[in-house]
CSV table of C-alpha atoms in Angstrom, one decimal:
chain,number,residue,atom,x,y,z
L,1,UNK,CA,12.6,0.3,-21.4
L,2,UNK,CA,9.5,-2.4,-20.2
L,3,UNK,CA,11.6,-6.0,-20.0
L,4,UNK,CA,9.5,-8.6,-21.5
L,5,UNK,CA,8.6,-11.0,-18.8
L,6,UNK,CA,8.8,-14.7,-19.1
L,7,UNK,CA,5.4,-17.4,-19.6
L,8,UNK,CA,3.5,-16.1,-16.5
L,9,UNK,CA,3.5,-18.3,-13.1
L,10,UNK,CA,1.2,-16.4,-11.0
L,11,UNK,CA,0.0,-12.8,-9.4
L,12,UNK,CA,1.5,-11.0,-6.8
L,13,UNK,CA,-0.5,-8.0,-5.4
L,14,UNK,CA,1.4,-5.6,-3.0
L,15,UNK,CA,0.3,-2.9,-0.7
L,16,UNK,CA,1.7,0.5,-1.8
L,17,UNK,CA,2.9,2.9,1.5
L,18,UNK,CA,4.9,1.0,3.7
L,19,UNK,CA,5.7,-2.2,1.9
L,20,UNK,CA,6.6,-0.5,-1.8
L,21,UNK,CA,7.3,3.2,-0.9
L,22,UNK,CA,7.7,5.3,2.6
L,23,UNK,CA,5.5,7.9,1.7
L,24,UNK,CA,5.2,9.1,5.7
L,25,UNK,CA,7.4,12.4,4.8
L,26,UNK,CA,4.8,13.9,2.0
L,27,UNK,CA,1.5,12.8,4.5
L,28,UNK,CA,2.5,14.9,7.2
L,29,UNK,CA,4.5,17.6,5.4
L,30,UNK,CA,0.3,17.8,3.9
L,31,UNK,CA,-0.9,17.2,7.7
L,32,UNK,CA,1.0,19.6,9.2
L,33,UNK,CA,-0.1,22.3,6.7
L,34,UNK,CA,-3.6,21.5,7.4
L,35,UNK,CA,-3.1,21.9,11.0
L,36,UNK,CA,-1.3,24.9,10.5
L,37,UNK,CA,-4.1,26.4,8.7
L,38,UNK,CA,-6.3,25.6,11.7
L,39,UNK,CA,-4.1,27.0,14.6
L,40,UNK,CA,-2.9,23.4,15.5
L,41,UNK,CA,0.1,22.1,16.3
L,42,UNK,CA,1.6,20.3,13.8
L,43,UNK,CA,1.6,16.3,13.7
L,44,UNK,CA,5.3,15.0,12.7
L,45,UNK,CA,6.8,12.1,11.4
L,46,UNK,CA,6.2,9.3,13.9
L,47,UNK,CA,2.6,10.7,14.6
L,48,UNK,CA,1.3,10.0,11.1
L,49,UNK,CA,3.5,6.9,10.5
L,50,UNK,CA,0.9,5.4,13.2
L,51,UNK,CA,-2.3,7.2,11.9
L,52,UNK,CA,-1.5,5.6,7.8
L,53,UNK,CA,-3.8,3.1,6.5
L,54,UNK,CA,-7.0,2.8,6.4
L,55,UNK,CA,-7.4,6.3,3.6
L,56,UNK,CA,-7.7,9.6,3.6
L,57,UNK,CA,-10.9,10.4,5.7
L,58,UNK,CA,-9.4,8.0,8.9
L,59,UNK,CA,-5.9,9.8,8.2
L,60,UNK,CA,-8.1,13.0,8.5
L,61,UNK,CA,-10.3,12.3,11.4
L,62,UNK,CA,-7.3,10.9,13.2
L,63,UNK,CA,-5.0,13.6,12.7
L,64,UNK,CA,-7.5,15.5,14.0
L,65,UNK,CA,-8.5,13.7,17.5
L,66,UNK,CA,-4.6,14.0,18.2
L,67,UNK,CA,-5.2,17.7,18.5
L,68,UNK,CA,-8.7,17.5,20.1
L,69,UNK,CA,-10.9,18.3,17.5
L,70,UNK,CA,-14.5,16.8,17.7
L,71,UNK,CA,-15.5,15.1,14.3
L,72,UNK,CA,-18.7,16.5,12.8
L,73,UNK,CA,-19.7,16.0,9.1
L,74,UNK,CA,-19.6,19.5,7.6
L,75,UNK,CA,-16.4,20.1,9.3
L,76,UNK,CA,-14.7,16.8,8.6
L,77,UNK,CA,-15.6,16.9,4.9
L,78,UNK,CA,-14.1,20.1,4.5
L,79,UNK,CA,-11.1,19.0,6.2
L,80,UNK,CA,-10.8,15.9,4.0
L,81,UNK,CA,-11.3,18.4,1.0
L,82,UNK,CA,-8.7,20.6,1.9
L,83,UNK,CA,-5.5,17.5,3.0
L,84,UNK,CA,-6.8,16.3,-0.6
L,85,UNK,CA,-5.7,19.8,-2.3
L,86,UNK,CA,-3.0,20.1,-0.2
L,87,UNK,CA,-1.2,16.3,-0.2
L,88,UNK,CA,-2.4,16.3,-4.1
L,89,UNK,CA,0.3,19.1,-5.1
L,90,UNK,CA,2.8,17.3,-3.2
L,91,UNK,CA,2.0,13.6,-3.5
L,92,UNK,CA,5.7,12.7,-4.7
L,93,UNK,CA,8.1,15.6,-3.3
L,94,UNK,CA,9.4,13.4,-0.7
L,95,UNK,CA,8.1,9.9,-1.1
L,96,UNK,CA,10.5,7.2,-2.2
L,97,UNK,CA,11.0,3.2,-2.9
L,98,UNK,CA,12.1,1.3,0.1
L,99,UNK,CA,15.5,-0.3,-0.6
L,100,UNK,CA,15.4,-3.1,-2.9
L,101,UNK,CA,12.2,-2.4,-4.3
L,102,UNK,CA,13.1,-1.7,-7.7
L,103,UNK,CA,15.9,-4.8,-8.6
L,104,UNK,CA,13.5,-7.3,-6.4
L,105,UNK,CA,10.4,-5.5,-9.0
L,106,UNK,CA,12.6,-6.3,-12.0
L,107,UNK,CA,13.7,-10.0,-11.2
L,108,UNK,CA,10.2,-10.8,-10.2
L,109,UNK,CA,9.1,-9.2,-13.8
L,110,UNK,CA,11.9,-11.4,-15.8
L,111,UNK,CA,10.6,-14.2,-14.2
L,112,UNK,CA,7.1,-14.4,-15.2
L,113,UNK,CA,5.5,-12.9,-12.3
L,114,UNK,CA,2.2,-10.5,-13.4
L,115,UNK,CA,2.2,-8.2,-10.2
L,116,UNK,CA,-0.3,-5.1,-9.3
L,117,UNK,CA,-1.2,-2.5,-6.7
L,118,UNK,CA,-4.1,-2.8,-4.1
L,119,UNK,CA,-4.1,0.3,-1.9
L,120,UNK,CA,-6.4,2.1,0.3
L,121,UNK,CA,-4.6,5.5,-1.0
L,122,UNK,CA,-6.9,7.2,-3.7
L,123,UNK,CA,-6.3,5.7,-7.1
L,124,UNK,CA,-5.2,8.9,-8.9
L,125,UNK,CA,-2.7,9.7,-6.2
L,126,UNK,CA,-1.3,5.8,-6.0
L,127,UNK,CA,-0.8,6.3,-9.7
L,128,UNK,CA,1.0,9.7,-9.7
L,129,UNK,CA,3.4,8.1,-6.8
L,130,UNK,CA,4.0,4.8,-9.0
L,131,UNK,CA,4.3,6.7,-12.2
L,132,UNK,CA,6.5,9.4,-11.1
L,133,UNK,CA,8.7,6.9,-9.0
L,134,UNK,CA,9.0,4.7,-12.4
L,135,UNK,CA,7.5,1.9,-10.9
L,136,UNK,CA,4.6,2.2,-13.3
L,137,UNK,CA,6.4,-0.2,-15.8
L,138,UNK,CA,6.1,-3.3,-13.4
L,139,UNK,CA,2.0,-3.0,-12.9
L,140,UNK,CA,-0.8,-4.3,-14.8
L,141,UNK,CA,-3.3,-2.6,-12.6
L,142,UNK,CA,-2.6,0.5,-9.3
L,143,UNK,CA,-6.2,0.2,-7.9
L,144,UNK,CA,-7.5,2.3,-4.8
L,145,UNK,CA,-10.5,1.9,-3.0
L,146,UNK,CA,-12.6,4.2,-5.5
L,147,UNK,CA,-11.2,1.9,-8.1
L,148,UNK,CA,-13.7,-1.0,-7.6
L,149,UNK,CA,-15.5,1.1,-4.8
L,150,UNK,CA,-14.3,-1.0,-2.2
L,151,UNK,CA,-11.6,-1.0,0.0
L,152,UNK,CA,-9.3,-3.5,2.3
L,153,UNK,CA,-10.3,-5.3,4.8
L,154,UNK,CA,-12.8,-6.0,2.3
L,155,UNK,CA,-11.0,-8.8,0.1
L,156,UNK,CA,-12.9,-8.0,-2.9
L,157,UNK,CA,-10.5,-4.8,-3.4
L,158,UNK,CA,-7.7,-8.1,-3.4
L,159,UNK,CA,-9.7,-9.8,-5.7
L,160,UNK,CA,-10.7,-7.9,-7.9
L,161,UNK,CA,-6.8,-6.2,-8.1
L,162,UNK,CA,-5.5,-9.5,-8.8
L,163,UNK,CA,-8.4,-10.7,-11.4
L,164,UNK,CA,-7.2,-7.4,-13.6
L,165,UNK,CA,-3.5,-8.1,-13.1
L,166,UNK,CA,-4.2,-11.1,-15.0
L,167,UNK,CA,-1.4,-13.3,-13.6
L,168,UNK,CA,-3.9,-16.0,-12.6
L,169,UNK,CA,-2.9,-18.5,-10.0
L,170,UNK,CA,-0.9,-18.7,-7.3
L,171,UNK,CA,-2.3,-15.3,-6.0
L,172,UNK,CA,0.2,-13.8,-3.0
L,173,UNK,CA,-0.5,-10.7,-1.6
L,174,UNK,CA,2.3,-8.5,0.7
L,175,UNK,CA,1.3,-5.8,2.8
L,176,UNK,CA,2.7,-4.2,5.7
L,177,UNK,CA,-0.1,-4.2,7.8
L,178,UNK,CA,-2.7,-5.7,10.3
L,179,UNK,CA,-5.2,-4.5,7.4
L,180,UNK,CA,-3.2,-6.1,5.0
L,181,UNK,CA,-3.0,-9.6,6.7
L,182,UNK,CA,-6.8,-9.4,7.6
L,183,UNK,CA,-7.6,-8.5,3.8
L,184,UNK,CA,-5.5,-11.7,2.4
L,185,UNK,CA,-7.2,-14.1,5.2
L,186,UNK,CA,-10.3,-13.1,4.0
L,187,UNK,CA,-9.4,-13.6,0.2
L,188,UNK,CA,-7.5,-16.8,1.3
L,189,UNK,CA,-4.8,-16.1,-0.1
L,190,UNK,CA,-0.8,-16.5,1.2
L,191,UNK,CA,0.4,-13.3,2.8
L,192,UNK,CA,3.8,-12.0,3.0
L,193,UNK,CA,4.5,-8.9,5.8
L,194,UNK,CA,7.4,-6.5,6.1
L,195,UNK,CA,7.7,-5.3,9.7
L,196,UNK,CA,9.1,-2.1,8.8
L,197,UNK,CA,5.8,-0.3,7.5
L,198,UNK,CA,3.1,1.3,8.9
L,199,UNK,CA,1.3,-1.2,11.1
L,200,UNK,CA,-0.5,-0.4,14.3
L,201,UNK,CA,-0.2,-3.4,15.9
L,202,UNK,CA,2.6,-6.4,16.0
L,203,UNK,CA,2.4,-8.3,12.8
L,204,UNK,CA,3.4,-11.4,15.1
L,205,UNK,CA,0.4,-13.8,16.1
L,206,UNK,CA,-1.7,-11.9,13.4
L,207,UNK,CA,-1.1,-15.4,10.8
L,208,UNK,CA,0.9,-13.9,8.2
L,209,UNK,CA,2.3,-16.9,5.9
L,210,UNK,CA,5.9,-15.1,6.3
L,211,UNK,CA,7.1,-12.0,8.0
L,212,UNK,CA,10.3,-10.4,6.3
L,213,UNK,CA,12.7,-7.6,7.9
L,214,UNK,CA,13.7,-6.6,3.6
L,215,UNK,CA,12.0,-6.4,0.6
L,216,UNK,CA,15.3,-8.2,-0.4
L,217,UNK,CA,13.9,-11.4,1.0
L,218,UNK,CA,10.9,-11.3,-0.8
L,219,UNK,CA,12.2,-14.1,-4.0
L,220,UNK,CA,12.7,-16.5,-0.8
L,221,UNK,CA,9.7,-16.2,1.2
L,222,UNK,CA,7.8,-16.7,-2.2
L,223,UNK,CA,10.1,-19.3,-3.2
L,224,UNK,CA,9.4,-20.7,0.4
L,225,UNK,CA,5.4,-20.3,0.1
L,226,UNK,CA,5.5,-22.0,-3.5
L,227,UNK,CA,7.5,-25.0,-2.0
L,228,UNK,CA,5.4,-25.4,1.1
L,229,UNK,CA,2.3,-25.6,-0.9
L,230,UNK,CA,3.7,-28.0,-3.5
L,231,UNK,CA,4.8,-30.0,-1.0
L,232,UNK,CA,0.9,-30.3,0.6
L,233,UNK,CA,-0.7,-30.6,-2.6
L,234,UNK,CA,-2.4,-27.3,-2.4
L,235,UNK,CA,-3.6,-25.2,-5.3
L,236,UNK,CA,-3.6,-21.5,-4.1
């Protein structure tokens, strides 16, 4: 049953794989299949935990320089066709919310939050994850980068994500990723990073407004953010 939130007191946008869900296991259960189907060996876990992030055709193209393939267009787009088919029948087999996720979701509903999905995964499949999870109920809005045909770093895909949520200001966006942090600087907007996603590269130095180990400390490092820009006078 939806809980009906309280007068609204701002948007917060979140990234999707790595800060909402760990969605590693169904990528390279897919990955490995495609490599299979090539002669390849396969990728694994920790592999494609450092390849997420930037969508399906870097996943791809990276996936396949591990193994030494050359990237050529007609090749490549085939291969992007086929890990779509492939991850598409098993999107949500293995992928779950991170601890906390879903009790942190509902307090942040009950008090007035308006909160949406900006994600460089594919729309259709960000929706089947968040609907077949039941995480659906806490979204105004799961966009992808076909959604507004653009994607992050671009902070139009932040934007725009956050215009439709419909939360209106303060704006805070939490990611897990280099990407992330580089798509709420360029929006100007605070940005919150777990360290226990997906990133490539140390989230420290890369001016994050706070890096949390938990999504369980999420209420206090937005509690923090709100107070620190009270405090300055700033309007976010």
């Amino acid at each position: 049953m939806n809980q009906k939130p309280a007068a609204t007191i701002g948007t917060i946008i979140f990234d999707l794989d790595g800060t909402l869900v760990d969605s590693v296991p169904d990528l390279a259960g897919a990955l490995d299949t495609l490599m299979a189907e090539k002669g390849l060996d396969a990728i694994g876990t920790e592999t494609a935990r450092r390849l997420i992030g930037h969508g399906i055709p870097n996943l791809v193209r990276s996936a396949l320089a591990e193994r030494g393939v050359a990237w050529d267009e007609e090749g490549g787009k085939a291969a992007v066709q086929r890990f779509t088919e492939i991850y598409g029948a098993r999107v949500s087999q293995e992928t779950r919310p991170y601890a906390g996720v879903v009790p942190v979701l509902e307090k942040l509903l009950a008090e007035g939050w308006r909160m949406g999905v900006c994600t460089n995964k594919m729309e259709r499949f960000a929706r089947l994850i968040v609907d077949d999870l039941d995480l659906g109920r806490f979204f105004k809005i799961v966009a992808g980068p076909d959604t507004f045909k653009v994607g992050k770093p671009d902070p139009r895909h932040l934007t725009e994500t956050a215009r439709v949520a419909g939360g209106g200001q303060p704006i805070v966006y939490v990611g897990d990723s280099e990407v992330d942090i580089a798509t709420g600087k360029a929006a100007g907007v605070p940005v919150i990073a777990l360290t226990y996603g997906y990133t490539k590269t140390p989230l420290d130095g890369l001016g994050a407004d706070r890096l949390i180990d938990s999504f369980a400390e999420l209420p206090a490092a937005l509690a923090s953010i709100l107070e620190n820009a009270g405090s300055n006078g700033v309007s976010l």
